[in-house]
Coordinates of C-alpha atoms and ligand atoms in Angstrom, one line a residue:
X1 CA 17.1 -20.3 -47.5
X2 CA 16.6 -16.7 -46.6
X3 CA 13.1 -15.4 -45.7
X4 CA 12.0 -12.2 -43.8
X5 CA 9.1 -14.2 -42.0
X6 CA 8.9 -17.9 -41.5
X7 CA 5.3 -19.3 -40.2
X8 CA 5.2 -22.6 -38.5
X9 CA 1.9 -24.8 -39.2
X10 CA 0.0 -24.6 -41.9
X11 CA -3.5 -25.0 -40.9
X12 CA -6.3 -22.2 -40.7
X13 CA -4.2 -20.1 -38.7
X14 CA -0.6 -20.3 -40.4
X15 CA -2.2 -20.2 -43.7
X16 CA -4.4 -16.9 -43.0
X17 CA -1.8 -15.3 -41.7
X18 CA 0.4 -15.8 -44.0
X19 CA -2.2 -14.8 -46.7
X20 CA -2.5 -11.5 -44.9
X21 CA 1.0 -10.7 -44.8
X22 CA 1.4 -10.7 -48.3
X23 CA -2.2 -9.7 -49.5
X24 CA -0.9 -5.7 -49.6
X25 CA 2.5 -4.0 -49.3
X26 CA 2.9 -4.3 -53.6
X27 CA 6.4 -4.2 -54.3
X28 CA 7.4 -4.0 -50.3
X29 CA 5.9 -7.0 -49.6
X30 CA 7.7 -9.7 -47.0
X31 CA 9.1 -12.6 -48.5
X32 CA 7.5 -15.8 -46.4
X33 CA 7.9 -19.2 -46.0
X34 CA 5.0 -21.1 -44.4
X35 CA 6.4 -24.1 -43.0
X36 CA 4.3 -27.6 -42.2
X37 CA 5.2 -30.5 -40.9
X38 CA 2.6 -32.9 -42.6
X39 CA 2.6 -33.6 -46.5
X40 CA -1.5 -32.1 -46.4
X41 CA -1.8 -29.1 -44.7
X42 CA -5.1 -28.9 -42.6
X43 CA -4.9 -32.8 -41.7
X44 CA -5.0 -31.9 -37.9
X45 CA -7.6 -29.2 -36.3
X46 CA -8.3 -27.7 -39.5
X47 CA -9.6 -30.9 -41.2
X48 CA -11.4 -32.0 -38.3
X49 CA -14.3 -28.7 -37.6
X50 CA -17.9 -29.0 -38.0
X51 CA -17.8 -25.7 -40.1
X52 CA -20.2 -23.7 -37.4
X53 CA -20.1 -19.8 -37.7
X54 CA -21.4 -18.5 -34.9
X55 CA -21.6 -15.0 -33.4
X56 CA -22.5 -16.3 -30.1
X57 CA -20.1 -18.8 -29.5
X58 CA -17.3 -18.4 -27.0
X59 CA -15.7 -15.5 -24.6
X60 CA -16.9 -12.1 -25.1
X61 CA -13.9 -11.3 -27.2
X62 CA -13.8 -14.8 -29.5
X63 CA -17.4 -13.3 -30.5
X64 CA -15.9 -9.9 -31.6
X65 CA -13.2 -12.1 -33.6
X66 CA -16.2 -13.9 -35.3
X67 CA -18.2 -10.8 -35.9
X68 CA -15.3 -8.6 -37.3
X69 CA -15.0 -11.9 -39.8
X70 CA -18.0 -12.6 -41.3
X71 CA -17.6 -9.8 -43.9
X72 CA -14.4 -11.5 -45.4
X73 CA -16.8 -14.6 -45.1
X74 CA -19.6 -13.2 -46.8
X75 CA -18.0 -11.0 -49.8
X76 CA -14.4 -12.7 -49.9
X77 CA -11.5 -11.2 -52.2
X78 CA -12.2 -11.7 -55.9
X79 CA -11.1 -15.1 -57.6
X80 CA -10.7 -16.7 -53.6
X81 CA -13.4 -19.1 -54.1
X82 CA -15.6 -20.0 -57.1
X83 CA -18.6 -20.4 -54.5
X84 CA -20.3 -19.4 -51.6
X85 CA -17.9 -20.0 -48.1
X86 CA -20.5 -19.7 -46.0
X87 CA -24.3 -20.9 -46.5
X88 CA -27.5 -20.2 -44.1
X89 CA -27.8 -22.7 -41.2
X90 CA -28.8 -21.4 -37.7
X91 CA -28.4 -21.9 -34.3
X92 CA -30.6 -23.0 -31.2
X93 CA -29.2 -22.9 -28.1
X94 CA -31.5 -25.5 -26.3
X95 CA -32.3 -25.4 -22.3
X96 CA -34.2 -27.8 -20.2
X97 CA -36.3 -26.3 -17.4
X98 CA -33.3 -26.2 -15.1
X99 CA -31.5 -24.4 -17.6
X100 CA -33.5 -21.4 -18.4
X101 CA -31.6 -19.4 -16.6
X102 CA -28.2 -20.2 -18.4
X103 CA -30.6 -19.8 -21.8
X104 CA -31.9 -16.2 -20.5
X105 CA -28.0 -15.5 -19.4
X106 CA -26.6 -16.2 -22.8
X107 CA -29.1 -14.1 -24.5
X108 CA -28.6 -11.2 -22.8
X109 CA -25.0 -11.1 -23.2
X110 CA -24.9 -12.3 -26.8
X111 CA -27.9 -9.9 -27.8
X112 CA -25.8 -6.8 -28.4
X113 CA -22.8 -8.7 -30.6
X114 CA -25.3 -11.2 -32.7
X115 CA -27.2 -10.2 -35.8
X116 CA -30.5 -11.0 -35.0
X117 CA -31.3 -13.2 -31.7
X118 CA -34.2 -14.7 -30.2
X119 CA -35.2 -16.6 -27.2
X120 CA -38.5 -19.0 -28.2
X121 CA -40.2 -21.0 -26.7
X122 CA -40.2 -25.0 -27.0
X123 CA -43.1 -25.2 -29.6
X124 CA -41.2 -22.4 -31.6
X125 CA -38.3 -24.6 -31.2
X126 CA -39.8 -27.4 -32.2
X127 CA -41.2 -25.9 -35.6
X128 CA -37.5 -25.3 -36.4
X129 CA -35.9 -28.6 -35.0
X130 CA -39.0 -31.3 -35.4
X131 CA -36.8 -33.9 -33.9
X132 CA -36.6 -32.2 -30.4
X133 CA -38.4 -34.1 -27.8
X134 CA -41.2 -32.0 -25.9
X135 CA -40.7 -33.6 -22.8
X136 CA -37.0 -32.1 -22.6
X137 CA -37.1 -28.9 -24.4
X138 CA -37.7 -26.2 -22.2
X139 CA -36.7 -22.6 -24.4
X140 CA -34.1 -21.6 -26.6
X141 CA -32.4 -19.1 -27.7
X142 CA -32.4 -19.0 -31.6
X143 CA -29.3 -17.6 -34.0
X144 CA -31.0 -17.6 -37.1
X145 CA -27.6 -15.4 -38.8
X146 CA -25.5 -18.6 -37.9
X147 CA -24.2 -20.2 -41.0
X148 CA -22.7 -23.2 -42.3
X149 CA -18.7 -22.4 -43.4
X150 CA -16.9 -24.7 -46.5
X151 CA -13.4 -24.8 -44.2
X152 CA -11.8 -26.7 -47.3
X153 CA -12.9 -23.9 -49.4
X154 CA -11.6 -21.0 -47.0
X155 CA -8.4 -22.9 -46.1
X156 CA -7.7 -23.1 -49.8
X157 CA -8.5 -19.7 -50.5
X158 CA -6.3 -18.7 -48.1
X159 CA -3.1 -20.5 -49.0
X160 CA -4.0 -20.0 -52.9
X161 CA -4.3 -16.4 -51.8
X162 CA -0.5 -16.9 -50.1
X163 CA 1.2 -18.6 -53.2
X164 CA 0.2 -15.9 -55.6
X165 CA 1.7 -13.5 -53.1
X166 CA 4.8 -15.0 -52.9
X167 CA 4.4 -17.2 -49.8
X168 CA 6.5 -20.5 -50.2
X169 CA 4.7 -23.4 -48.8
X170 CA 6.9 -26.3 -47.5
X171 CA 5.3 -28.9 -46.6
X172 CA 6.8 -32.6 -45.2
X173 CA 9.1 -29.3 -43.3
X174 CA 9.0 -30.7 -39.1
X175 CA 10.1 -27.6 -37.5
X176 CA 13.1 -29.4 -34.9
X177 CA 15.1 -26.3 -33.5
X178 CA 15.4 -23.1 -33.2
X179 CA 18.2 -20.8 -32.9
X180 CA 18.7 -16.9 -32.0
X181 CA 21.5 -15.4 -33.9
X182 CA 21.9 -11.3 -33.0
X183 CA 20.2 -10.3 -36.2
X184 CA 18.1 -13.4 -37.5
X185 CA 16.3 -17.0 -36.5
X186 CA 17.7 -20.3 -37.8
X187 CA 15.1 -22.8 -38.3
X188 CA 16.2 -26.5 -38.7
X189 CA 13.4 -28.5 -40.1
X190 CA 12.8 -32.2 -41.7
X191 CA 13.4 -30.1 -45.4
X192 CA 16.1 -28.3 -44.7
X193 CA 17.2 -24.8 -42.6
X194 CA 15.7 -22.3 -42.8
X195 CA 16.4 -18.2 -41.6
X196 CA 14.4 -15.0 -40.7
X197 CA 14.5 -12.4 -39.3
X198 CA 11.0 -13.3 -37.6
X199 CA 8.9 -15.9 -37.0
X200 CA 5.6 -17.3 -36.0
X201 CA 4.1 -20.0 -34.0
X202 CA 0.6 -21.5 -35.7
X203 CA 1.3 -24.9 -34.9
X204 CA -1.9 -25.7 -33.8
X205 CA -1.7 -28.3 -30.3
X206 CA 2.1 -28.3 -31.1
X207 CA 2.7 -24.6 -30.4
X208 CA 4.2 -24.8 -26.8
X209 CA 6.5 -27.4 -28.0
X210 CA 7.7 -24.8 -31.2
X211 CA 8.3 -22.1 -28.1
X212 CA 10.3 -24.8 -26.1
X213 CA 12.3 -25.2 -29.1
X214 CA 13.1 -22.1 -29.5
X215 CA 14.0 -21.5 -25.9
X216 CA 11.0 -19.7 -24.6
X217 CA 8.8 -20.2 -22.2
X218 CA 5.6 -22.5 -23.0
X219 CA 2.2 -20.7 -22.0
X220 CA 0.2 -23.5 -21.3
X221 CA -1.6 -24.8 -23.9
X222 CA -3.8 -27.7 -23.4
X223 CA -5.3 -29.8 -26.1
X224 CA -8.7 -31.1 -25.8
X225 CA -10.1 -34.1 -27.8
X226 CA -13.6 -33.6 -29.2
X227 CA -15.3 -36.4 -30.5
X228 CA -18.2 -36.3 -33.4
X229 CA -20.4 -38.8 -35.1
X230 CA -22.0 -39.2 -38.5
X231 CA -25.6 -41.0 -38.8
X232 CA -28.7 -41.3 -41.1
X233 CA -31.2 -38.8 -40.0
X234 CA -34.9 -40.4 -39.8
X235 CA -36.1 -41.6 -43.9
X236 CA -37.9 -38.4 -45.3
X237 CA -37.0 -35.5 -43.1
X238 CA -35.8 -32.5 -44.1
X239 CA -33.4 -32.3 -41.8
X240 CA -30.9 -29.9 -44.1
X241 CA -33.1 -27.4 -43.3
X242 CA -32.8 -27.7 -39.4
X243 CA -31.1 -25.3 -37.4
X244 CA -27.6 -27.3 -35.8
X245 CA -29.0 -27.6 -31.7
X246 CA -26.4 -26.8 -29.3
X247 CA -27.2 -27.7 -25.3
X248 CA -26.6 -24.2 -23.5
X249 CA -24.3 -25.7 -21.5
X250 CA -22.2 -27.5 -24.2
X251 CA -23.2 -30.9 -23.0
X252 CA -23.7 -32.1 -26.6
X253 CA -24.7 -30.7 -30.0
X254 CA -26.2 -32.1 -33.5
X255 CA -25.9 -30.3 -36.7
X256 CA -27.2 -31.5 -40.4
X257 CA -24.4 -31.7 -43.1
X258 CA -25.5 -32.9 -46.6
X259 CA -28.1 -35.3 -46.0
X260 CA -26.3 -36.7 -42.4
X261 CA -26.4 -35.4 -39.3
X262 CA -23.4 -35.1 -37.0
X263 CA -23.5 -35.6 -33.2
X264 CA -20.8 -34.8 -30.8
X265 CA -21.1 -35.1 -26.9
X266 CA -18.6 -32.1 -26.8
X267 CA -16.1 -33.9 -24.8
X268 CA -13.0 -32.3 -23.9
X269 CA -10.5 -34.6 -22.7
X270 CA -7.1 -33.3 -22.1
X271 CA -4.5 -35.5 -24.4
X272 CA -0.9 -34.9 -25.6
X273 CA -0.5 -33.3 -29.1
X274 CA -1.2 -36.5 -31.6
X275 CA -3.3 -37.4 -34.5
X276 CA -6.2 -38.4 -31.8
X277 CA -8.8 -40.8 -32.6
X278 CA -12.4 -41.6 -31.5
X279 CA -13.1 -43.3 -28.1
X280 CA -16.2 -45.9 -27.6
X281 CA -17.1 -44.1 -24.4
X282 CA -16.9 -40.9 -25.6
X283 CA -19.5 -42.0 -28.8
X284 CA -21.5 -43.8 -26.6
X285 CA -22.3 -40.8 -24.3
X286 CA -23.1 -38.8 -27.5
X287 CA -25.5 -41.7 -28.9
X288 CA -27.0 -41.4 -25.0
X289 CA -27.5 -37.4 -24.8
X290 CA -28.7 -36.8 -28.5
X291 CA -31.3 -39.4 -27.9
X292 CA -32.6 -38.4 -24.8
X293 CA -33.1 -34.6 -25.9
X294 CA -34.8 -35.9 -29.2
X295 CA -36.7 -38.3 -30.9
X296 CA -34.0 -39.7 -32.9
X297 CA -32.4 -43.1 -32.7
X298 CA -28.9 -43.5 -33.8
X299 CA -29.1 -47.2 -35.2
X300 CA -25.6 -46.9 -37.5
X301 CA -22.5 -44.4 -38.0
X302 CA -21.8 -43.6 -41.1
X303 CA -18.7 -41.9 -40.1
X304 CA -16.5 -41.0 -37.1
X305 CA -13.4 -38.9 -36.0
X306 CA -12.0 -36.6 -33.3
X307 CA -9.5 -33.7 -33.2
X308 CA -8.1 -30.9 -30.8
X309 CA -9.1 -27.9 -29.4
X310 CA -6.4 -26.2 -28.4
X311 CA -7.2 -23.7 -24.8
X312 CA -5.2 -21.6 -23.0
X313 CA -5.8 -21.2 -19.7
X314 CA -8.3 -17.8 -20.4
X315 CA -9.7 -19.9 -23.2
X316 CA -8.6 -17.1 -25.5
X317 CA -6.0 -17.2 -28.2
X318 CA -2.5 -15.8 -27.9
X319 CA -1.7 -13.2 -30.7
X320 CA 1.5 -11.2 -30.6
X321 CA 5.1 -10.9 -30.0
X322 CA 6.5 -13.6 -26.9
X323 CA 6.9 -11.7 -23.5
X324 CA 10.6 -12.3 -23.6
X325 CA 11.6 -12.5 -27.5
X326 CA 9.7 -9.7 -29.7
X327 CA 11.1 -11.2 -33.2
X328 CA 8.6 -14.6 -31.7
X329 CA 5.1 -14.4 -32.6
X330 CA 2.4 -16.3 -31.5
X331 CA -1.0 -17.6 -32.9
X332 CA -2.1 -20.2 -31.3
X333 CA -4.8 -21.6 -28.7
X334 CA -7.9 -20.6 -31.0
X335 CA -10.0 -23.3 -29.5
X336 CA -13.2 -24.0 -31.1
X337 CA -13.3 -20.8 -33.1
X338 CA -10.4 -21.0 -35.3
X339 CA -12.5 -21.3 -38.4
X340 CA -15.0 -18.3 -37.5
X341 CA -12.3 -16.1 -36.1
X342 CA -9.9 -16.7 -38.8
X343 CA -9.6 -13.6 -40.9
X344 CA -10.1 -11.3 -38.0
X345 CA -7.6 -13.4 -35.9
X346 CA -5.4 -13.3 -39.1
X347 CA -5.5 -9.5 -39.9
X348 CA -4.6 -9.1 -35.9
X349 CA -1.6 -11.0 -36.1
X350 CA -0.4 -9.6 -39.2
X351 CA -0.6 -6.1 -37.7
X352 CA 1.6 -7.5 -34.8
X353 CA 4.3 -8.6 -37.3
X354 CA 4.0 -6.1 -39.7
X355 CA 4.2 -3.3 -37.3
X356 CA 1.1 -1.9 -38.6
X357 CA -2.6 -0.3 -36.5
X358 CA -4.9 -3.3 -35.7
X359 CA -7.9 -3.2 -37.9
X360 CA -10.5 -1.1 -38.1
X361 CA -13.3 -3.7 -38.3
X362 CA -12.2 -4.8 -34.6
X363 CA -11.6 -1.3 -32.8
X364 CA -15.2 -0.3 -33.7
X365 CA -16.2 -3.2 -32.0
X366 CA -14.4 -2.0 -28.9
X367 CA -11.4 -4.9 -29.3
X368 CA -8.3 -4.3 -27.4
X369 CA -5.4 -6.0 -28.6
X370 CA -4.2 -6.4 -25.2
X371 CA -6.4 -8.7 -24.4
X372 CA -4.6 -11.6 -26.6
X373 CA -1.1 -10.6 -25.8
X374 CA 1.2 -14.4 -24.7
X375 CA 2.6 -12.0 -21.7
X376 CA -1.0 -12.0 -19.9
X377 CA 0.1 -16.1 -20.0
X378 CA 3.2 -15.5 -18.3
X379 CA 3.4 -14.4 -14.5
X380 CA 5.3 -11.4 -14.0
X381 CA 8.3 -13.1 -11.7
X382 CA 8.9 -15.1 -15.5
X383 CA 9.1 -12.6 -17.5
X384 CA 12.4 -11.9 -18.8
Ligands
LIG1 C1 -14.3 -31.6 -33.6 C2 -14.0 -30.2 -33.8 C3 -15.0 -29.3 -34.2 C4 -14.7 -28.0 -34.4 N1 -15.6 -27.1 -34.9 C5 -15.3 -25.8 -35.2 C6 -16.3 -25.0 -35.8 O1 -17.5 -25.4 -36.0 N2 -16.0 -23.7 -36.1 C7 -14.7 -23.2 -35.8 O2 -14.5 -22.0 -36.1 N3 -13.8 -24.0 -35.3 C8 -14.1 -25.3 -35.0 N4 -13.1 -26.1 -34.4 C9 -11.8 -25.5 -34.1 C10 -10.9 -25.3 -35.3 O3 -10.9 -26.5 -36.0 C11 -9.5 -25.0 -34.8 O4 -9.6 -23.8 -33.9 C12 -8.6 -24.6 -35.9 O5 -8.6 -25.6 -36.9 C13 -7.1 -24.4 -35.4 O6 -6.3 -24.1 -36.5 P1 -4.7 -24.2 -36.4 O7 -4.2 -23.8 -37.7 O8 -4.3 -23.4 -35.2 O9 -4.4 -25.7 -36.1 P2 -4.1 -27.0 -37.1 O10 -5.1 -27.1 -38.1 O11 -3.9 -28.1 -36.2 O12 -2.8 -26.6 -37.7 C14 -1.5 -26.6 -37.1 C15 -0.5 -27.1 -38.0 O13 0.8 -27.0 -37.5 C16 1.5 -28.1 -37.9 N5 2.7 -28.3 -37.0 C17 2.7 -28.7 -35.8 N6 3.9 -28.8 -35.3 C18 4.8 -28.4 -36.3 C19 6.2 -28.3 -36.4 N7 7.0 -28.6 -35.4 N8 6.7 -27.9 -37.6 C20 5.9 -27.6 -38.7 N9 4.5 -27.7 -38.6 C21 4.0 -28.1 -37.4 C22 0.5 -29.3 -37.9 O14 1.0 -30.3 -38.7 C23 -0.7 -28.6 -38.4 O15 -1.0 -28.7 -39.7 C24 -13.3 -27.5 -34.2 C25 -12.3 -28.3 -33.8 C26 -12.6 -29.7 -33.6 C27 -11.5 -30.6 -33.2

């Protein structure tokens, strides 16, 4: 089957993107083909988040991605979703005494980017979060514009969004080879072959294989495994209306979801692409750091998983045509931000593809395409 653009992956990234591409253009738009290998698109990363948007999460730039995106959050498209996508949460960034300094640090770099930012003092803190223990609560710094996201609802949206523009979803489709002819790709998958003219690698941990199969170079990616917990908070508390409590130097976070609360020690363990599981360890050093920053005692899960976090070696995403083949796109390496950064991160990469001016919402923010390009991954002496 014949397509202009084929996307590989289906999860948050593949299924933005491909939303974007068809979302204007009328009667010129592309004809795509989003292809996934698994029969439920989002099972990997995208199933996996705690649904945290955040504008001071991440590298200077991730935070503009997240910033530029929280209008398409806020005020989607009409008939996208029949509710709200995102819901008020907030943030503490929580410091022991030894870590005021990376407390103070954070808020004067995040101050200019983030909504409305404060940095309070533990009994402030611990009107907000009742559960933190005084003994180890030093400061914070608060994010009270962080919100909650419904990823199931976005996700959907977006490849909704897709279908009624065209897009063909494939699912059960394992991308297994690639070929260059002189004017077109031909993709061999587990559903059949498939051509374009271009195509696009959101394959989530899986995206250096794609390039390897399609004979270019790998950039590095690494997957992470991050590990989180589900548990009864204490009987009567309100916890839905805490803020989620990061540690300011990612050692751990906890974050209310519909009556729970979720723990994770924020491991990040490299693995090899799979369907990755929980670890004892890595719950039992999340059961350890959640109780000794708080007064809460995790006596039973209720639920458990783990998932990837896909880094390059900048810990930024790679958006854009491949160094060496400019008809091979890439969108991959999003890390912990591909939820937040999604339609900003989409809208980029659609502009690469298309040919088209990035987007306004990101070049007010002073955001520089170049800074996401795969050929800052690739050392010059590679390059073809
Ligand atoms: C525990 C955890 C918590 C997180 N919390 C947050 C958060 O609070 N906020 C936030 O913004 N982000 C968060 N993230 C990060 C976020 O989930 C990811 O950045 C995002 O889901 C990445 O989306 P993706 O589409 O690139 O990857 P995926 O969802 O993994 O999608 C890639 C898809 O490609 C498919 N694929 C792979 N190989 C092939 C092939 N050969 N052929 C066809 N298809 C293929 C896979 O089956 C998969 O469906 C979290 C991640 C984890 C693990």
């Amino acid at each position: 089957m014949k397509y202009d653009i084929l996307v590989i992956g289906a999860g948050i990234a593949g299924a933005s993107l491909a939303y974007e591409l068809v979302a204007r253009n009328g009667s010129s738009r592309p004809r795509v083909a989003l292809l996934e290998a698994e029969d439920t698109p989002g099972y990997h990363s995208t199933g996996r988040s705690v649904a945290l948007y955040s504008e001071c999460y991440g590298h200077r730039v991730v935070r503009m991605l997240s910033k530029a995106s929280r209008s398409f959050f806020a005020s989607p498209p009409a008939g996208f979703a029949d509710h709200p996508l995102m819901t008020p949460r907030g943030v503490l960034f929580l410091a022991r005494k030894d870590q005021k300094a990376v407390a103070e640090r954070l808020y004067e770099e995040t101050r200019a980017l983030a909504r409305r930012l404060e940095l309070v003092d533990a009994p402030r803190a611990r009107e907000l979060n009742p559960v933190l223990d005084p003994e180890y609560v030093h400061c914070c710094v608060y994010e009270p514009d962080a919100m909650d996201l419904d990823v199931n609802a976005v996700h959907q949206g977006y490849l909704r969004g897709a279908k009624a523009g065209g897009v063909a979803l494939i699912t059960g489709a394992r991308v297994q080879a690639l070929d260059r002819t002189a004017t077109e790709w031909r993709v061999e998958t587990s559903a059949g072959t498939f051509s374009a003219e271009r195509v696009v690698d959101a394959a989530g941990a899986w995206a250096d294989e794609v390039a390897e199969h399609a004979g270019t170079r790998a950039l590095g990616l690494v997957a992470l495994r991050r590990t989180v917990i589900a548990f009864d908070p204490p009987a009567g508390s309100a916890s839905d209306a805490w803020p989620m409590t990061i540690d300011s130097e990612e050692q751990f976070y906890i974050k209310p979801e519909a009556g729970r609360l979720l723990g994770s020690p924020a491991d990040e363990t490299p693995v090899p692409p799979s369907d990755v599981q929980p670890e004892e360890l890595d719950i039992a050093h999340a059961v350890d750091r959640i109780e000794r920053a708080t007064t809460l005692r995790v006596r039973a899960l209720t639920r458990k998983w783990a998932g990837l976090r896909n880094f390059f070696a900048d810990k930024l995403p790679a958006v854009g045509p491949d160094a060496s083949a400019a008809s091979f796109f890439w969108l991959a390496g999003q890390g912990g931000y591909g939820i937040m950064t999604a339609p900003a991160m989409a809208r980029v990469a659609a502009a690469h593809v298309l040919g088209e001016n990035m987007p306004d919402e990101l070049t007010d923010l002073g955001f520089e395409a170049s800074a996401l390009l795969p050929a800052r991954l690739v050392p010059d002496e590679k390059r073809a």
